[in-house]
Amino acid sequence: MTSEGFAEIERKFDVNPATPLPPLHDLPGVTHVAPPVEHHLDALYFDTADLALAGRRITLRRRAGGDDAGWHLKLPVAADERREMREPVGADPDVIPEAILRLVRVYLRGRPLMPVVRLRTLRVVHHLVGRDDAVLAEVCDDSVQAERFGSEPLNQAWREWEIELVDGSRALLDAAQERLSTVGVEPAASPSKLARALGDLAPAGTPVAPERPGPDSSTADVLLAYLRAQVEAVTAEDPLVRESDVEAVHRMRVATRRLRSALSTYGPLLDAGVADPLRVELRWIAGVLGGARDAQVMRRRLTHRLDLEPTGLTAGPVAPRIDEHFSTVVRISEADTRSALDSDRYFRLLDTLDELLASPPLYRTADNPARKVVPGLVRADWKHLRAAVRAARRTATGTERDAALHEARKRAKQLRYAAETAAPLRSKRAARLVAAARQVQEILGDHQDSVVARGELLGLGMKAFLFNENAFTYGRMHAVEEAGAAGTEARFFTAWKDFPSASIDK
């Protein structure tokens, strides 16, 4: 199994050294138990000096022995479920595979990995077999010798049982646990062998997430729930972005924008000395993430526009020039993204977000009921949007009008995200406002794309002229974009007439 991963569903139990394994052959769906197989396992666990991985219930090990020797990374999914990735040991056994490192850099944040624990395990495996010789589960009887490294070394020994599903159901897991309880066996006190080996150095683990906010929640609870969801999204998408997943880049960018927007909307309740610098950094990483995707979107737009040109009106190598230009932009932008995600600046941003959630820089007014505070904050963003639209309407047609409409688009996006935070208070009213703001954002987004497209076409046309190529088609496409933008602008002002008021509180 490679680093693509698979689900590991298991339960562990603390066992007295003299406790015999009870009969398991008559569990639901089990036809027989295969003869036991013995393995000698030797695993070296890696973490940072401050146990950043263990604190998130993540384990990284290099194991020898058994039928799955190699590098193993386990990420928590649920109480008794983890996602496991495996990679073979390379020519240098001390080099951790890049495929695994990509998945944990968001937690390492530049800190080096080092051996923290060594486990030597005598494992006796009992396969629970069902119909057609399908292995339903593995029951492992482990005798463990643990050695903790560092300034406070510790040696321990214990016995534990482990039941891991293969092709069986959770009902089998429940039945097996009930059977083990008949011999006095209890679920393991530690979530993993690593946690037990770390002893008193083991981190407390991920805190229990607070309850979802509701109509009676405080403003602080509403804001922090929204911020927490976006920080979790950034963390979840980071490994996928490192693998050049285009949709993950978009999702991570949106999460950073939502964070920045929420810090702005709730600015009156936040210490500006903390929130303002954080907004600057969020704007930076959102900009880095957007480079490649924006170029890909623009390439598709211009390619589609070129395909609509009448036969015979395409002069010169327009298609290859468009592809060549944007391929270069995408390549450079993707390199910039990879560099940014490995930078100290990005890692410090992640640290600051964690600190923000752990110790929110909120004023006392944030303790007031959300139903009394949040509607006013949303209304303020609605007023900013209305003012931006009025300013755009008064601005003369041309580049200044384009800039004013772009400002209105940004205000619509701010209002959309503000309304999202109000969903726990008035879900239907908030959803209506979110939908209206999204419509404005999309219409004006198309207008802004046209503005950018015209700039790109002008640049491509000038380059064609310098290389003695025919620039006629670029000019035609520019004119089409200009006419289309005028139509989009008219469509926006028509749609704006039906824009709802920010009545979240009524």
Coordinates of C-alpha atoms in Angstrom, one line a residue:
M1 CA 0.0 0.0 0.0
T2 CA 1.4 3.4 -1.0
S3 CA 0.9 6.9 0.3
E4 CA -2.6 7.0 -1.3
G5 CA -3.7 5.5 2.0
F6 CA -6.4 3.3 3.4
A7 CA -8.7 3.3 6.4
E8 CA -7.5 1.6 9.5
I9 CA -10.3 0.7 11.9
E10 CA -9.1 -0.9 15.1
R11 CA -9.5 -1.1 18.9
K12 CA -6.9 -1.7 21.5
F13 CA -7.1 -3.4 24.9
D14 CA -4.9 -3.5 27.9
V15 CA -4.1 -7.1 28.9
N16 CA -2.6 -8.9 31.9
P17 CA 0.4 -11.0 30.9
A18 CA -1.3 -14.2 32.0
T19 CA -4.7 -13.5 30.4
P20 CA -5.6 -16.2 27.8
L21 CA -7.3 -15.2 24.5
P22 CA -11.0 -16.2 24.7
P23 CA -12.6 -18.3 21.9
L24 CA -13.3 -16.1 18.8
H25 CA -14.4 -18.8 16.2
D26 CA -18.1 -18.3 17.0
L27 CA -18.3 -14.6 16.6
P28 CA -21.0 -13.3 14.0
G29 CA -19.9 -14.1 10.5
V30 CA -16.8 -16.0 11.5
T31 CA -16.4 -19.5 10.3
H32 CA -13.0 -20.3 11.8
V33 CA -9.8 -18.7 13.2
A34 CA -6.7 -19.4 11.1
P35 CA -3.6 -20.8 12.8
P36 CA -1.6 -18.0 14.6
V37 CA 1.3 -16.3 12.9
E38 CA 4.2 -14.8 14.8
H39 CA 6.1 -11.7 13.9
H40 CA 9.0 -9.8 15.4
L41 CA 8.5 -6.1 14.8
D42 CA 11.0 -3.3 15.3
A43 CA 9.6 0.2 14.9
L44 CA 11.3 3.6 15.3
Y45 CA 8.9 6.5 15.8
F46 CA 9.7 10.1 14.6
D47 CA 8.4 13.4 15.8
T48 CA 9.6 17.0 16.6
A49 CA 11.2 17.9 19.9
D50 CA 7.9 19.3 21.1
L51 CA 5.9 16.3 19.8
A52 CA 3.9 18.2 17.3
L53 CA 2.6 15.1 15.6
A54 CA 1.8 13.2 18.7
G55 CA -0.2 16.2 19.9
R56 CA -2.5 15.7 16.9
R57 CA -2.7 11.9 17.3
I58 CA -0.4 11.4 14.2
T59 CA 2.2 8.7 14.2
L60 CA 5.1 8.4 11.8
R61 CA 7.3 5.3 12.1
R62 CA 9.8 3.1 10.2
R63 CA 9.1 -0.5 10.9
A64 CA 11.0 -3.7 10.2
G65 CA 9.5 -7.1 10.3
G66 CA 6.1 -8.4 9.6
D67 CA 4.4 -8.2 6.2
D68 CA 4.2 -4.4 6.0
A69 CA 7.7 -3.3 6.7
G70 CA 8.5 0.3 5.6
W71 CA 7.4 3.9 6.5
H72 CA 4.0 4.2 8.0
L73 CA 2.0 7.5 8.6
K74 CA -1.3 7.4 10.5
L75 CA -3.7 10.3 10.6
P76 CA -6.7 10.4 12.8
V77 CA -10.2 10.2 11.3
A78 CA -12.5 9.1 14.1
A79 CA -12.3 7.6 17.6
D80 CA -11.3 4.2 16.4
E81 CA -10.4 5.0 12.8
R82 CA -7.2 6.3 11.2
R83 CA -6.0 6.8 7.7
E84 CA -2.7 5.0 7.1
M85 CA -0.2 5.7 4.4
R86 CA 2.8 3.4 3.6
E87 CA 5.9 3.9 1.6
P88 CA 8.9 1.5 1.2
V89 CA 12.3 2.2 2.7
G90 CA 14.6 3.7 0.1
A91 CA 18.3 3.3 -0.5
D92 CA 19.0 5.4 2.6
P93 CA 16.8 4.1 5.5
D94 CA 17.1 7.4 7.4
V95 CA 15.5 9.5 4.6
I96 CA 11.8 9.9 5.1
P97 CA 9.9 9.6 1.7
E98 CA 8.8 12.9 0.3
A99 CA 5.3 11.5 -0.3
I100 CA 4.9 11.2 3.5
L101 CA 6.6 14.5 4.4
R102 CA 4.2 16.4 2.2
L103 CA 1.4 15.2 4.4
V104 CA 2.9 16.5 7.6
R105 CA 4.8 19.7 6.8
V106 CA 1.7 21.7 7.7
Y107 CA 2.2 20.4 11.3
L108 CA 6.1 20.3 11.3
R109 CA 6.3 24.0 10.2
G110 CA 10.1 23.8 9.6
R111 CA 10.9 21.8 12.7
P112 CA 13.2 18.8 12.2
L113 CA 12.0 15.2 12.8
M114 CA 14.0 13.0 15.2
P115 CA 13.5 9.5 16.7
V116 CA 11.5 9.7 19.9
V117 CA 10.5 6.1 20.7
R118 CA 11.5 2.6 19.7
L119 CA 9.1 -0.3 20.0
R120 CA 10.1 -4.0 19.8
T121 CA 7.0 -6.1 19.6
L122 CA 6.4 -9.9 19.6
R123 CA 3.1 -10.1 17.7
V124 CA 0.9 -13.2 17.4
V125 CA -1.7 -12.7 14.7
H126 CA -5.0 -14.5 14.7
H127 CA -7.1 -14.1 11.5
L128 CA -10.9 -14.2 11.9
V129 CA -12.1 -15.9 8.6
G130 CA -15.6 -15.8 7.2
R131 CA -17.3 -17.3 4.1
D132 CA -15.2 -17.9 1.0
D133 CA -12.1 -17.6 3.2
A134 CA -12.4 -13.9 3.5
V135 CA -10.3 -12.4 6.3
L136 CA -12.8 -10.4 8.4
A137 CA -10.4 -9.1 11.1
E138 CA -7.0 -9.5 12.6
V139 CA -6.6 -10.1 16.4
C140 CA -3.1 -9.3 17.4
D141 CA -1.6 -10.4 20.7
D142 CA 1.3 -8.0 21.3
S143 CA 4.1 -8.2 23.9
V144 CA 5.8 -4.8 23.7
Q145 CA 9.2 -3.5 24.8
A146 CA 9.3 0.3 24.6
E147 CA 12.3 2.7 24.8
R148 CA 11.8 6.5 25.1
F149 CA 14.7 8.7 23.9
G150 CA 15.6 12.2 24.9
S151 CA 16.6 14.0 28.1
E152 CA 14.1 11.9 30.1
P153 CA 14.6 8.3 28.8
L154 CA 12.1 5.6 29.9
N155 CA 11.8 1.9 29.4
Q156 CA 8.5 0.0 29.7
A157 CA 7.0 -3.4 28.9
W158 CA 3.4 -4.3 28.5
R159 CA 1.0 -6.7 26.7
E160 CA -2.0 -5.5 24.7
W161 CA -4.6 -6.9 22.2
E162 CA -5.6 -5.2 19.0
I163 CA -8.5 -6.0 16.8
E164 CA -8.4 -4.5 13.3
L165 CA -11.1 -4.9 10.7
V166 CA -10.1 -6.2 7.3
D167 CA -13.3 -7.1 5.4
G168 CA -15.5 -7.3 8.5
S169 CA -18.1 -4.9 9.9
R170 CA -18.2 -2.7 12.9
A171 CA -20.8 -5.1 14.3
L172 CA -18.0 -7.7 14.4
L173 CA -15.8 -5.3 16.1
D174 CA -18.4 -4.7 18.8
A175 CA -19.0 -8.4 19.2
A176 CA -15.3 -9.1 19.6
Q177 CA -15.0 -6.3 22.2
E178 CA -17.9 -7.8 24.1
R179 CA -16.2 -11.3 24.0
L180 CA -12.9 -9.9 25.3
S181 CA -14.7 -8.3 28.2
T182 CA -15.7 -11.7 29.4
V183 CA -12.1 -12.3 30.5
G184 CA -11.7 -9.0 32.2
V185 CA -10.1 -7.1 29.4
E186 CA -10.7 -3.3 29.2
P187 CA -10.2 -0.8 26.3
A188 CA -6.6 0.6 26.3
A189 CA -6.1 3.6 28.5
S190 CA -3.7 5.1 25.9
P191 CA -4.9 5.8 22.3
S192 CA -1.7 4.2 20.8
K193 CA 1.4 2.4 21.6
L194 CA 3.3 5.6 21.0
A195 CA 1.3 7.5 23.5
R196 CA 1.9 4.8 26.1
A197 CA 5.6 4.7 25.4
L198 CA 5.9 8.5 25.7
G199 CA 4.3 8.2 29.2
D200 CA 4.1 11.5 31.0
L201 CA 5.5 13.4 28.0
A202 CA 2.6 12.4 25.8
P203 CA 0.6 15.5 24.8
A204 CA -2.9 15.8 26.0
G205 CA -4.2 15.4 22.5
T206 CA -6.6 17.4 20.4
P207 CA -9.1 19.2 22.6
V208 CA -12.8 18.3 22.1
A209 CA -14.4 20.7 19.6
P210 CA -16.9 23.1 21.2
E211 CA -20.6 22.7 20.3
R212 CA -21.9 24.3 17.2
P213 CA -23.1 27.9 17.9
G214 CA -26.8 28.6 17.9
P215 CA -29.2 31.5 18.2
D216 CA -28.4 31.9 21.9
S217 CA -24.6 31.7 21.5
S218 CA -22.2 34.6 22.3
T219 CA -20.7 36.6 19.5
A220 CA -17.3 35.2 20.4
D221 CA -18.6 31.6 19.9
V222 CA -20.1 32.4 16.5
L223 CA -16.9 34.1 15.3
L224 CA -14.5 31.5 16.7
A225 CA -16.5 28.6 15.2
Y226 CA -16.3 30.2 11.8
L227 CA -12.6 30.9 12.1
R228 CA -11.9 27.4 13.4
A229 CA -13.6 25.8 10.4
Q230 CA -11.5 27.9 8.0
V231 CA -8.2 27.1 9.8
E232 CA -9.2 23.4 9.7
A233 CA -9.8 23.8 5.9
V234 CA -6.4 25.4 5.4
T235 CA -4.7 22.5 7.3
A236 CA -6.7 19.9 5.4
E237 CA -6.0 21.3 2.0
D238 CA -2.3 22.0 2.5
P239 CA -1.0 18.5 1.7
L240 CA -3.2 18.4 -1.5
V241 CA -1.9 21.8 -2.6
R242 CA 1.6 20.4 -2.3
E243 CA 0.6 17.7 -4.7
S244 CA -0.7 20.4 -7.2
D245 CA -4.4 19.5 -6.7
V246 CA -6.0 22.5 -8.6
E247 CA -9.3 22.3 -6.7
A248 CA -7.5 22.0 -3.3
V249 CA -5.6 25.3 -4.2
H250 CA -9.0 26.9 -4.8
R251 CA -10.5 25.6 -1.6
M252 CA -7.5 26.7 0.5
R253 CA -7.5 30.1 -1.1
V254 CA -11.2 30.6 -0.3
A255 CA -10.5 29.5 3.3
T256 CA -7.8 32.2 3.7
R257 CA -10.1 34.8 2.2
R258 CA -12.9 33.8 4.6
L259 CA -10.5 34.2 7.5
R260 CA -9.4 37.6 6.3
S261 CA -13.0 38.7 5.7
A262 CA -14.2 37.6 9.1
L263 CA -11.3 39.4 10.8
S264 CA -12.4 42.6 8.9
T265 CA -16.2 42.2 9.6
Y266 CA -15.6 41.5 13.3
G267 CA -12.8 44.1 13.5
P268 CA -14.6 46.3 16.1
L269 CA -14.4 43.3 18.5
L270 CA -10.8 42.4 17.9
D271 CA -7.4 43.8 19.0
A272 CA -6.2 45.5 15.9
G273 CA -2.6 44.9 16.9
V274 CA -3.2 41.2 16.4
A275 CA -5.9 41.1 13.7
D276 CA -4.5 43.7 11.2
P277 CA -1.0 42.0 10.7
L278 CA -2.8 38.7 10.4
R279 CA -5.0 40.0 7.6
V280 CA -1.9 41.2 5.8
E281 CA -0.4 37.7 5.9
L282 CA -3.7 36.1 4.9
R283 CA -3.8 38.4 1.9
W284 CA -0.3 37.4 1.0
I285 CA -0.9 33.7 1.0
A286 CA -4.2 34.1 -0.8
G287 CA -2.4 36.0 -3.5
V288 CA 0.3 33.3 -3.9
L289 CA -2.3 30.6 -4.1
G290 CA -4.3 32.4 -6.7
G291 CA -1.6 32.9 -9.3
A292 CA -1.7 29.6 -11.1
R293 CA -5.5 29.2 -10.9
D294 CA -6.1 32.7 -12.2
A295 CA -3.8 32.0 -15.1
Q296 CA -5.6 28.7 -15.8
V297 CA -9.0 30.4 -15.7
M298 CA -7.8 33.1 -18.1
R299 CA -6.2 30.6 -20.5
R300 CA -9.6 28.8 -20.7
R301 CA -11.4 32.1 -21.2
L302 CA -9.2 33.3 -24.1
T303 CA -9.1 29.8 -25.7
H304 CA -12.9 29.7 -25.6
R305 CA -13.1 33.2 -27.0
L306 CA -10.7 32.2 -29.8
D307 CA -12.8 29.1 -30.6
L308 CA -15.8 31.4 -31.2
E309 CA -14.0 33.5 -33.8
P310 CA -15.5 33.2 -37.3
T311 CA -13.5 31.0 -39.7
G312 CA -10.9 33.0 -41.6
L313 CA -10.6 35.7 -39.0
T314 CA -7.8 34.1 -37.0
A315 CA -4.5 35.5 -38.2
G316 CA -1.2 34.2 -37.0
P317 CA -0.3 31.6 -34.3
V318 CA -2.8 32.9 -31.7
A319 CA -3.7 29.6 -30.0
P320 CA -0.1 28.4 -29.4
R321 CA 0.9 31.9 -28.2
I322 CA -1.9 32.0 -25.7
D323 CA -1.0 28.5 -24.4
E324 CA 2.7 29.3 -24.3
H325 CA 2.1 32.5 -22.3
F326 CA -0.2 31.0 -19.7
S327 CA 1.8 27.8 -19.4
T328 CA 4.8 29.9 -18.4
V329 CA 2.7 31.9 -15.9
V330 CA 1.3 28.7 -14.4
R331 CA 4.7 27.1 -14.1
I332 CA 6.2 30.1 -12.3
S333 CA 3.1 30.5 -10.1
E334 CA 3.1 26.8 -9.0
A335 CA 6.8 27.1 -8.1
D336 CA 6.1 30.3 -6.1
T337 CA 3.3 28.4 -4.3
R338 CA 5.6 25.5 -3.4
S339 CA 8.2 27.9 -2.2
A340 CA 5.7 29.9 -0.1
L341 CA 4.3 26.7 1.6
D342 CA 7.8 25.8 2.7
S343 CA 8.7 29.3 3.9
D344 CA 9.1 30.4 7.5
R345 CA 6.6 33.2 6.8
Y346 CA 3.8 30.6 6.0
F347 CA 4.7 28.5 9.0
R348 CA 4.5 31.5 11.3
L349 CA 1.1 32.4 9.8
L350 CA -0.1 28.9 10.8
D351 CA 1.3 29.4 14.3
T352 CA -0.5 32.7 14.6
L353 CA -3.8 31.2 13.5
D354 CA -3.4 28.5 16.2
E355 CA -2.6 31.2 18.8
L356 CA -5.6 33.2 17.7
L357 CA -8.0 30.3 18.4
A358 CA -6.2 29.3 21.6
S359 CA -6.2 32.9 23.0
P360 CA -8.7 35.1 21.0
P361 CA -7.8 38.8 21.1
L362 CA -11.4 39.8 21.7
Y363 CA -12.9 42.7 23.6
R364 CA -15.6 42.1 26.2
T365 CA -18.3 43.1 23.8
A366 CA -17.7 39.8 22.1
D367 CA -19.3 38.1 25.1
N368 CA -22.6 39.7 24.3
P369 CA -25.3 37.6 22.6
A370 CA -24.6 37.1 18.9
R371 CA -28.2 37.9 18.0
K372 CA -27.7 41.4 19.3
V373 CA -24.2 42.0 17.8
V374 CA -23.8 40.1 14.5
P375 CA -26.8 41.6 12.6
G376 CA -25.2 45.0 13.0
L377 CA -21.8 43.8 11.7
V378 CA -23.5 42.3 8.7
R379 CA -25.5 45.4 8.1
A380 CA -22.3 47.5 8.2
D381 CA -20.9 45.3 5.3
W382 CA -24.2 45.7 3.4
K383 CA -23.9 49.4 3.7
H384 CA -20.3 49.3 2.4
L385 CA -21.5 47.3 -0.6
R386 CA -24.3 49.8 -1.3
A387 CA -21.9 52.7 -1.1
A388 CA -19.5 50.9 -3.5
V389 CA -22.3 50.3 -6.0
R390 CA -23.4 54.0 -5.8
A391 CA -19.9 55.1 -6.3
A392 CA -19.5 52.8 -9.4
R393 CA -22.8 54.2 -10.8
R394 CA -21.5 57.8 -10.5
T395 CA -18.1 57.0 -12.1
A396 CA -17.5 57.7 -15.8
T397 CA -17.2 54.7 -18.1
G398 CA -13.7 53.5 -18.6
T399 CA -10.9 52.2 -16.4
E400 CA -12.2 54.2 -13.3
R401 CA -15.6 52.5 -13.7
D402 CA -13.9 49.1 -14.0
A403 CA -12.0 49.7 -10.8
A404 CA -15.1 50.9 -9.0
L405 CA -17.0 47.8 -10.1
H406 CA -14.1 45.6 -8.9
E407 CA -14.4 47.3 -5.5
A408 CA -18.1 46.6 -5.4
R409 CA -17.3 42.9 -6.2
K410 CA -14.9 42.8 -3.2
R411 CA -17.5 44.3 -1.0
A412 CA -20.1 41.8 -2.2
K413 CA -17.7 39.0 -1.3
Q414 CA -17.1 40.5 2.2
L415 CA -20.9 40.7 2.7
R416 CA -21.3 37.1 1.6
Y417 CA -18.8 35.8 4.1
A418 CA -20.2 38.0 6.8
A419 CA -23.7 36.5 6.1
E420 CA -22.2 33.0 6.3
T421 CA -21.1 33.7 9.9
A422 CA -24.7 34.7 10.7
A423 CA -26.1 31.3 9.6
P424 CA -26.3 29.9 13.2
L425 CA -28.7 32.8 14.1
R426 CA -31.1 33.0 11.2
S427 CA -30.2 30.3 8.7
K428 CA -32.9 31.1 6.0
R429 CA -32.3 34.9 6.1
A430 CA -28.6 34.4 6.1
A431 CA -28.8 32.0 3.2
R432 CA -30.9 34.4 1.2
L433 CA -28.3 37.2 1.7
V434 CA -25.4 34.8 0.9
A435 CA -27.1 33.8 -2.4
A436 CA -27.7 37.4 -3.4
A437 CA -24.2 38.5 -2.5
R438 CA -22.8 35.5 -4.4
Q439 CA -24.8 36.5 -7.5
V440 CA -23.4 40.0 -7.4
Q441 CA -19.9 38.6 -6.9
E442 CA -20.3 36.2 -9.8
I443 CA -21.6 38.9 -12.2
L444 CA -18.9 41.4 -11.3
G445 CA -16.4 38.6 -11.3
D446 CA -17.2 37.9 -14.9
H447 CA -16.8 41.7 -15.5
Q448 CA -13.4 41.7 -13.8
D449 CA -12.3 38.7 -15.8
S450 CA -13.1 40.7 -18.9
V451 CA -11.0 43.6 -17.7
V452 CA -8.0 41.2 -17.0
A453 CA -8.6 39.5 -20.3
R454 CA -8.4 42.7 -22.2
G455 CA -5.1 43.5 -20.5
E456 CA -3.7 40.1 -21.4
L457 CA -4.9 40.5 -25.0
L458 CA -3.3 43.9 -25.3
G459 CA 0.0 42.5 -24.0
L460 CA -0.2 39.5 -26.4
G461 CA -1.0 41.8 -29.3
M462 CA 2.0 44.0 -28.6
K463 CA 4.3 41.0 -28.3
A464 CA 2.9 39.7 -31.6
F465 CA 3.8 43.1 -33.2
L466 CA 7.3 43.0 -31.9
F467 CA 7.8 39.5 -33.3
N468 CA 6.4 40.6 -36.7
E469 CA 3.2 38.5 -36.2
N470 CA -0.3 39.5 -37.2
A471 CA -2.0 41.1 -34.1
F472 CA -5.4 41.4 -35.9
T473 CA -7.1 38.6 -34.0
Y474 CA -6.0 39.9 -30.6
G475 CA -7.7 43.2 -31.4
R476 CA -10.9 41.5 -32.5
M477 CA -11.0 39.5 -29.2
H478 CA -10.3 42.6 -27.2
A479 CA -13.3 44.3 -28.9
V480 CA -15.6 41.3 -28.1
E481 CA -14.5 41.3 -24.5
E482 CA -15.1 45.1 -24.3
A483 CA -18.7 44.7 -25.6
G484 CA -19.3 41.7 -23.4
A485 CA -18.2 43.7 -20.3
A486 CA -20.7 46.5 -21.2
G487 CA -23.5 43.9 -21.2
T488 CA -22.3 42.3 -18.0
E489 CA -22.3 45.8 -16.3
A490 CA -25.9 46.4 -17.4
R491 CA -26.9 43.0 -16.1
F492 CA -25.3 43.8 -12.8
F493 CA -27.2 47.1 -12.3
T494 CA -30.5 45.3 -13.2
A495 CA -29.8 42.5 -10.7
W496 CA -28.9 45.1 -8.0
K497 CA -32.4 46.4 -8.0
D498 CA -33.6 43.2 -6.4
F499 CA -30.8 43.0 -3.8
P500 CA -32.3 42.3 -0.4
S501 CA -31.7 44.3 2.7
A502 CA -29.4 42.9 5.5
S503 CA -32.3 42.0 7.8
I504 CA -30.6 39.1 9.6
D505 CA -32.2 40.1 12.9
K506 CA -35.8 40.3 11.8

